[in-house]
Amino acid sequence: MPARWVGRGVKGIAARMLDGTATAAAIRGELHGRIAAFRARAGRPPGLGIVLAGSDPGSEIYVRNKLKTAAEEGMHTELIRVPADGHVDDVLATVAALNGRDDIDGILVQSPLPEGMGADAETQVIDLIGPAKDVDGFTPVSVGRLVQNRPGLVPCTPAGVIELLEREGIAISGRRAVVIGRSDIVGKPMAMLLLHRHATVTICHSRTQDLPAVARTADILVAAIGRPAFVTPDFVKPGAVVIDVGINPVSDAALVRSWFPPDSPRLAAFAKRGTLTVGDVHPAVAEVAGALTPVPGGVGPLTIAMLMANTVRAAELRLAL
Ligand code: NDP
């Protein structure tokens, strides 16, 4: 059984929890007036089209949440399903149709696509999404605009992290930021956004040597790895801001017991459901960090809020054309 972390934390000091749920609600609240104004001018609500290929259980949950949130905001939503045994051409034809629709302002193709569609299916699909409707910020045009620090549609998760930092009054300029993870959807755009706000940024990945030592240089540490409780207190400079992007379902009871004290409500939740969603950051980091995003209730709600913000922005920009 894995040993419980005994820690080198600053005893008795607990990190400030950064409330992503509240920040997401504030972001969504600020969209209401813009959605109403768009409706009044366009004679229709902003429209979001989501393409879901196959029936991956995680994707089903993510898509359901996105559709529900968009509907709550009074947007027009459409879910277009492609069967798991479909061809990538079916997804491409669906995206092409959405590109041509006047009432659809944002297009999102839920990842991952079924393996049978081929290794380059996602690239083909992303390349076809019209940049004006690219609410995920994944097309080469959006990525180029981000790298050049020009206005554009920015990937939702890192955009949400920036919103959280700024609204929590956490300084970015001049500080050392370390991003663990170099994916196109989180790590790389996260690093760019921090760089554009004048942080000194280091990007780490699976081949980084002495990762804990590099991570310990960070004033702002972002973990986007996909490995539960990977970032232990020895990765964290005392007082650092730690952003936990990871969403990892775990069902190994011994592991879960090793992370939480016996009286933790998280253990009780695990006992009830037999599974628990945890981040990439070990719970004991709360004893070392100055501020920390929880999982759940941290970055996750911000991602959806920024998808709403991107859809409204795309709709406004299209109307201005
Ligand atoms: P990817 O699998 O695409 O990327 C993971 C990154 O972590 C890679 O760059 C990889 O390095 C790096 N990595 C993996 N193992 C190690 C290691 N041992 N040491 C150092 N680096 C390592 O994941 P995503 O970026 O898509 O997602 C990351 C996490 O964030 C997941 O848990 C995902 O579920 C979650 N997520 C959460 C969202 C939210 O809304 N909160 C939204 C999107 C993702 P290398 O490149 O060398 O392989």
Short mmCIF file of C-alpha atoms in Angstrom, two decimals, residues 24-317:
data_model
loop_
_atom_site.label_atom_id
_atom_site.label_comp_id
_atom_site.label_asym_id
_atom_site.label_seq_id
_atom_site.Cartn_x
_atom_site.Cartn_y
_atom_site.Cartn_z
CA ALA A 24 -16.87 30.97 -13.23
CA ALA A 25 -20.25 32.23 -11.98
CA ALA A 26 -18.97 35.81 -12.11
CA ILE A 27 -17.70 35.35 -15.69
CA ARG A 28 -21.01 33.85 -16.74
CA GLY A 29 -22.93 36.63 -15.01
CA GLU A 30 -21.01 39.23 -17.01
CA LEU A 31 -22.11 37.55 -20.24
CA HIS A 32 -25.82 38.03 -19.62
CA GLY A 33 -25.95 41.63 -20.81
CA ARG A 34 -23.86 40.83 -23.88
CA ILE A 35 -26.06 37.87 -24.79
CA ALA A 36 -29.17 40.05 -24.47
CA ALA A 37 -27.58 42.79 -26.60
CA PHE A 38 -26.57 40.24 -29.23
CA ARG A 39 -30.09 38.83 -29.31
CA ALA A 40 -31.55 42.30 -29.74
CA ARG A 41 -29.23 43.14 -32.64
CA ALA A 42 -29.10 39.76 -34.39
CA GLY A 43 -32.67 38.64 -33.74
CA ARG A 44 -31.36 35.31 -32.49
CA PRO A 45 -29.23 33.97 -29.62
CA PRO A 46 -25.55 33.03 -30.01
CA GLY A 47 -25.34 29.47 -31.36
CA LEU A 48 -23.00 26.66 -30.32
CA GLY A 49 -22.71 23.43 -32.32
CA ILE A 50 -21.05 20.46 -30.64
CA VAL A 51 -19.97 17.37 -32.56
CA LEU A 52 -19.63 14.18 -30.54
CA ALA A 53 -18.22 11.14 -32.28
CA GLY A 54 -18.68 7.87 -30.42
CA SER A 55 -19.81 7.52 -26.81
CA ASP A 56 -16.75 7.84 -24.59
CA PRO A 57 -18.23 8.13 -21.05
CA GLY A 58 -16.00 11.09 -20.09
CA SER A 59 -16.87 12.91 -23.31
CA GLU A 60 -20.58 12.31 -22.73
CA ILE A 61 -20.32 14.03 -19.33
CA TYR A 62 -18.26 16.96 -20.65
CA VAL A 63 -20.62 17.51 -23.59
CA ARG A 64 -23.71 17.29 -21.39
CA ASN A 65 -22.26 19.95 -19.07
CA LYS A 66 -21.35 22.25 -21.96
CA LEU A 67 -24.80 21.96 -23.54
CA LYS A 68 -26.55 22.46 -20.21
CA THR A 69 -24.50 25.56 -19.37
CA ALA A 70 -25.01 27.08 -22.83
CA ALA A 71 -28.76 26.46 -22.61
CA GLU A 72 -28.84 28.07 -19.14
CA GLU A 73 -27.19 31.14 -20.67
CA GLY A 74 -29.96 31.31 -23.27
CA MET A 75 -27.80 30.21 -26.19
CA HIS A 76 -28.95 28.07 -29.06
CA THR A 77 -27.23 24.68 -28.84
CA GLU A 78 -27.04 21.73 -31.16
CA LEU A 79 -25.49 18.34 -30.56
CA ILE A 80 -24.59 16.41 -33.67
CA ARG A 81 -23.61 12.81 -33.04
CA VAL A 82 -21.45 10.68 -35.28
CA PRO A 83 -21.43 6.91 -34.60
CA ALA A 84 -18.30 5.41 -33.02
CA ASP A 85 -17.76 3.29 -36.13
CA GLY A 86 -18.24 6.29 -38.42
CA HIS A 87 -15.59 7.60 -40.80
CA VAL A 88 -13.62 10.79 -40.24
CA ASP A 89 -15.33 12.07 -43.41
CA ASP A 90 -18.63 12.02 -41.47
CA VAL A 91 -17.13 14.38 -38.88
CA LEU A 92 -15.61 16.55 -41.60
CA ALA A 93 -18.95 16.81 -43.41
CA THR A 94 -20.65 17.78 -40.14
CA VAL A 95 -18.07 20.50 -39.45
CA ALA A 96 -18.38 21.78 -43.03
CA ALA A 97 -22.14 22.07 -42.60
CA LEU A 98 -21.75 23.95 -39.30
CA ASN A 99 -19.17 26.27 -40.91
CA GLY A 100 -21.84 27.27 -43.43
CA ARG A 101 -24.64 27.87 -40.91
CA ASP A 102 -25.53 31.50 -40.12
CA ASP A 103 -27.12 30.61 -36.78
CA ILE A 104 -24.05 28.76 -35.46
CA ASP A 105 -21.29 30.99 -34.07
CA GLY A 106 -19.14 28.39 -32.34
CA ILE A 107 -18.09 24.88 -33.33
CA LEU A 108 -16.62 22.39 -30.90
CA VAL A 109 -15.61 18.85 -31.81
CA GLN A 110 -15.28 16.85 -28.61
CA SER A 111 -11.96 15.09 -28.17
CA PRO A 112 -10.95 12.28 -28.36
CA LEU A 113 -12.28 11.08 -31.70
CA PRO A 114 -12.72 7.28 -31.94
CA GLU A 115 -9.37 5.58 -32.63
CA GLY A 116 -10.80 3.91 -35.74
CA MET A 117 -10.99 7.32 -37.44
CA GLY A 118 -7.22 7.34 -37.77
CA ALA A 119 -4.23 8.97 -36.13
CA ASP A 120 -4.56 12.28 -37.97
CA ALA A 121 -8.36 12.58 -37.68
CA GLU A 122 -8.22 15.32 -35.04
CA THR A 123 -5.77 17.37 -37.12
CA GLN A 124 -7.97 17.05 -40.19
CA VAL A 125 -11.01 18.15 -38.23
CA ILE A 126 -9.29 21.09 -36.52
CA ASP A 127 -7.93 22.26 -39.88
CA LEU A 128 -11.48 22.43 -41.26
CA ILE A 129 -13.11 24.45 -38.46
CA GLY A 130 -13.64 28.01 -39.63
CA PRO A 131 -11.34 30.19 -37.48
CA ALA A 132 -14.20 32.67 -36.85
CA LYS A 133 -16.14 29.83 -35.15
CA ASP A 134 -13.14 28.22 -33.41
CA VAL A 135 -14.39 28.55 -29.80
CA ASP A 136 -11.84 25.98 -28.57
CA GLY A 137 -8.99 28.05 -30.02
CA PHE A 138 -7.36 24.99 -31.57
CA THR A 139 -7.07 25.94 -35.26
CA PRO A 140 -3.66 26.99 -36.62
CA VAL A 141 -5.04 30.51 -37.18
CA SER A 142 -6.09 30.82 -33.51
CA VAL A 143 -2.77 29.37 -32.32
CA GLY A 144 -0.82 31.77 -34.54
CA ARG A 145 -2.78 34.74 -33.25
CA LEU A 146 -2.14 33.60 -29.67
CA VAL A 147 1.60 33.21 -30.23
CA GLN A 148 1.74 36.69 -31.78
CA ASN A 149 -0.34 38.10 -28.89
CA ARG A 150 -3.06 39.31 -31.25
CA PRO A 151 -6.75 39.30 -30.31
CA GLY A 152 -8.42 35.97 -31.03
CA LEU A 153 -10.18 32.95 -29.57
CA VAL A 154 -7.97 31.43 -26.86
CA PRO A 155 -8.19 27.82 -25.58
CA CYS A 156 -10.73 27.75 -22.75
CA THR A 157 -8.78 26.05 -19.94
CA PRO A 158 -5.68 28.29 -19.94
CA ALA A 159 -7.85 31.35 -20.59
CA GLY A 160 -9.85 30.40 -17.49
CA VAL A 161 -6.67 30.06 -15.42
CA ILE A 162 -5.62 33.59 -16.40
CA GLU A 163 -9.07 34.94 -15.50
CA LEU A 164 -8.79 33.28 -12.10
CA LEU A 165 -5.29 34.63 -11.41
CA GLU A 166 -6.24 38.15 -12.47
CA ARG A 167 -9.54 38.24 -10.59
CA GLU A 168 -7.85 36.87 -7.45
CA GLY A 169 -5.33 39.71 -7.65
CA ILE A 170 -2.36 37.38 -8.19
CA ALA A 171 0.51 39.22 -9.88
CA ILE A 172 1.93 37.56 -12.99
CA SER A 173 4.33 40.15 -14.40
CA GLY A 174 7.96 39.55 -13.48
CA ARG A 175 7.22 36.32 -11.64
CA ARG A 176 8.58 32.86 -12.39
CA ALA A 177 5.95 30.51 -13.83
CA VAL A 178 6.47 26.80 -14.41
CA VAL A 179 3.95 24.87 -16.52
CA ILE A 180 4.14 21.08 -16.27
CA GLY A 181 2.65 19.70 -19.49
CA ARG A 182 3.08 20.77 -23.11
CA SER A 183 -0.19 19.75 -24.74
CA ASP A 184 -1.72 21.92 -27.46
CA ILE A 185 -4.90 22.40 -25.44
CA VAL A 186 -3.45 23.30 -22.03
CA GLY A 187 0.31 23.43 -21.50
CA LYS A 188 1.49 25.36 -24.56
CA PRO A 189 -1.26 28.00 -24.64
CA MET A 190 -0.96 28.37 -20.85
CA ALA A 191 2.73 29.16 -21.22
CA MET A 192 2.00 31.70 -23.99
CA LEU A 193 -0.65 33.49 -21.95
CA LEU A 194 1.68 33.74 -18.95
CA LEU A 195 4.52 34.93 -21.18
CA HIS A 196 2.33 37.65 -22.72
CA ARG A 197 1.61 38.83 -19.18
CA HIS A 198 5.36 39.11 -18.62
CA ALA A 199 6.03 36.05 -16.49
CA THR A 200 9.35 34.24 -16.94
CA VAL A 201 8.04 30.90 -18.14
CA THR A 202 9.48 27.38 -18.09
CA ILE A 203 7.61 24.52 -19.76
CA CYS A 204 8.25 21.02 -18.37
CA HIS A 205 7.32 17.60 -19.73
CA SER A 206 8.07 13.90 -19.34
CA ARG A 207 11.73 14.32 -20.30
CA THR A 208 12.46 17.22 -17.97
CA GLN A 209 15.41 16.43 -15.70
CA ASP A 210 14.93 16.90 -11.96
CA LEU A 211 11.38 18.10 -12.33
CA PRO A 212 10.78 18.83 -8.61
CA ALA A 213 13.78 21.20 -8.53
CA VAL A 214 12.58 23.04 -11.65
CA ALA A 215 9.01 23.22 -10.30
CA ARG A 216 10.33 24.61 -7.00
CA THR A 217 11.58 27.72 -8.83
CA ALA A 218 7.98 28.69 -9.58
CA ASP A 219 6.04 31.52 -8.02
CA ILE A 220 3.14 30.24 -10.14
CA LEU A 221 3.08 26.48 -10.78
CA VAL A 222 0.57 25.03 -13.26
CA ALA A 223 0.12 21.25 -13.30
CA ALA A 224 -1.47 19.90 -16.51
CA ILE A 225 -0.16 16.36 -16.58
CA GLY A 226 -3.00 13.88 -16.20
CA ARG A 227 -1.39 11.95 -13.32
CA PRO A 228 -3.21 11.87 -9.98
CA ALA A 229 -1.42 13.51 -7.03
CA PHE A 230 1.81 13.70 -9.04
CA VAL A 231 2.86 17.12 -7.75
CA THR A 232 3.91 16.50 -4.15
CA PRO A 233 5.00 19.18 -1.65
CA ASP A 234 8.65 18.81 -2.68
CA PHE A 235 7.68 20.35 -6.07
CA VAL A 236 6.42 23.51 -4.43
CA LYS A 237 8.20 26.61 -3.18
CA PRO A 238 6.57 27.67 0.11
CA GLY A 239 3.95 30.30 -0.61
CA ALA A 240 3.72 29.57 -4.36
CA VAL A 241 0.44 29.75 -6.27
CA VAL A 242 -0.43 26.26 -7.51
CA ILE A 243 -2.97 25.73 -10.30
CA ASP A 244 -4.19 22.15 -10.61
CA VAL A 245 -5.59 21.51 -14.09
CA GLY A 246 -5.70 17.72 -13.78
CA ILE A 247 -8.98 15.80 -13.81
CA ASN A 248 -8.25 12.18 -12.95
CA PRO A 249 -10.90 9.61 -12.00
CA VAL A 250 -9.39 7.18 -9.47
CA SER A 251 -10.90 3.95 -8.14
CA ASP A 252 -7.89 2.45 -6.31
CA ALA A 253 -8.88 2.54 -2.62
CA ALA A 254 -5.32 2.14 -1.30
CA LEU A 255 -4.14 5.10 -3.37
CA VAL A 256 -7.02 7.29 -2.27
CA ARG A 257 -6.44 6.37 1.39
CA SER A 258 -2.77 7.31 1.01
CA TRP A 259 -3.68 10.84 -0.10
CA PHE A 260 -6.29 11.92 2.44
CA PRO A 261 -6.44 11.84 6.26
CA PRO A 262 -8.91 9.30 7.69
CA ASP A 263 -11.48 11.98 8.61
CA SER A 264 -11.41 13.64 5.16
CA PRO A 265 -14.82 14.18 3.49
CA ARG A 266 -13.11 13.16 0.25
CA LEU A 267 -12.56 9.66 1.70
CA ALA A 268 -16.21 9.51 2.70
CA ALA A 269 -17.19 10.53 -0.83
CA PHE A 270 -14.95 7.80 -2.24
CA ALA A 271 -16.47 5.19 0.11
CA LYS A 272 -19.92 6.15 -1.17
CA ARG A 273 -19.20 6.17 -4.91
CA GLY A 274 -16.19 3.88 -5.29
CA THR A 275 -14.50 6.49 -7.45
CA LEU A 276 -13.07 9.95 -6.90
CA THR A 277 -11.96 12.72 -9.22
CA VAL A 278 -8.61 14.12 -8.14
CA GLY A 279 -6.20 16.58 -9.66
CA ASP A 280 -2.52 16.33 -10.54
CA VAL A 281 -1.59 17.96 -7.24
CA HIS A 282 -1.21 15.99 -4.00
CA PRO A 283 -3.55 17.20 -1.22
CA ALA A 284 -0.55 17.77 1.09
CA VAL A 285 0.54 20.63 -1.20
CA ALA A 286 -2.09 22.71 0.62
CA GLU A 287 0.36 22.82 3.55
CA VAL A 288 3.09 24.41 1.44
CA ALA A 289 1.42 26.51 -1.26
CA GLY A 290 0.24 30.05 -0.66
CA ALA A 291 -2.81 29.54 -2.87
CA LEU A 292 -4.22 26.48 -4.60
CA THR A 293 -7.09 25.53 -6.90
CA PRO A 294 -9.17 22.60 -5.62
CA VAL A 295 -10.32 19.66 -7.72
CA PRO A 296 -13.21 19.65 -8.25
CA GLY A 297 -14.29 23.30 -8.11
CA GLY A 298 -11.12 24.89 -9.48
CA VAL A 299 -10.17 25.00 -13.14
CA GLY A 300 -13.02 22.77 -14.42
CA PRO A 301 -15.87 25.30 -14.04
CA LEU A 302 -13.65 28.03 -15.50
CA THR A 303 -13.13 26.00 -18.68
CA ILE A 304 -16.87 25.87 -19.31
CA ALA A 305 -17.32 29.55 -18.44
CA MET A 306 -14.62 30.47 -20.96
CA LEU A 307 -16.31 28.34 -23.62
CA MET A 308 -19.41 30.45 -23.06
CA ALA A 309 -17.32 33.63 -23.23
CA ASN A 310 -15.64 32.49 -26.45
CA THR A 311 -19.00 31.65 -28.03
CA VAL A 312 -20.40 35.09 -27.18
CA ARG A 313 -17.23 36.73 -28.48
CA ALA A 314 -17.35 34.73 -31.73
CA ALA A 315 -21.01 35.69 -32.16
CA GLU A 316 -20.28 39.38 -31.58
CA LEU A 317 -17.36 39.37 -34.00
#
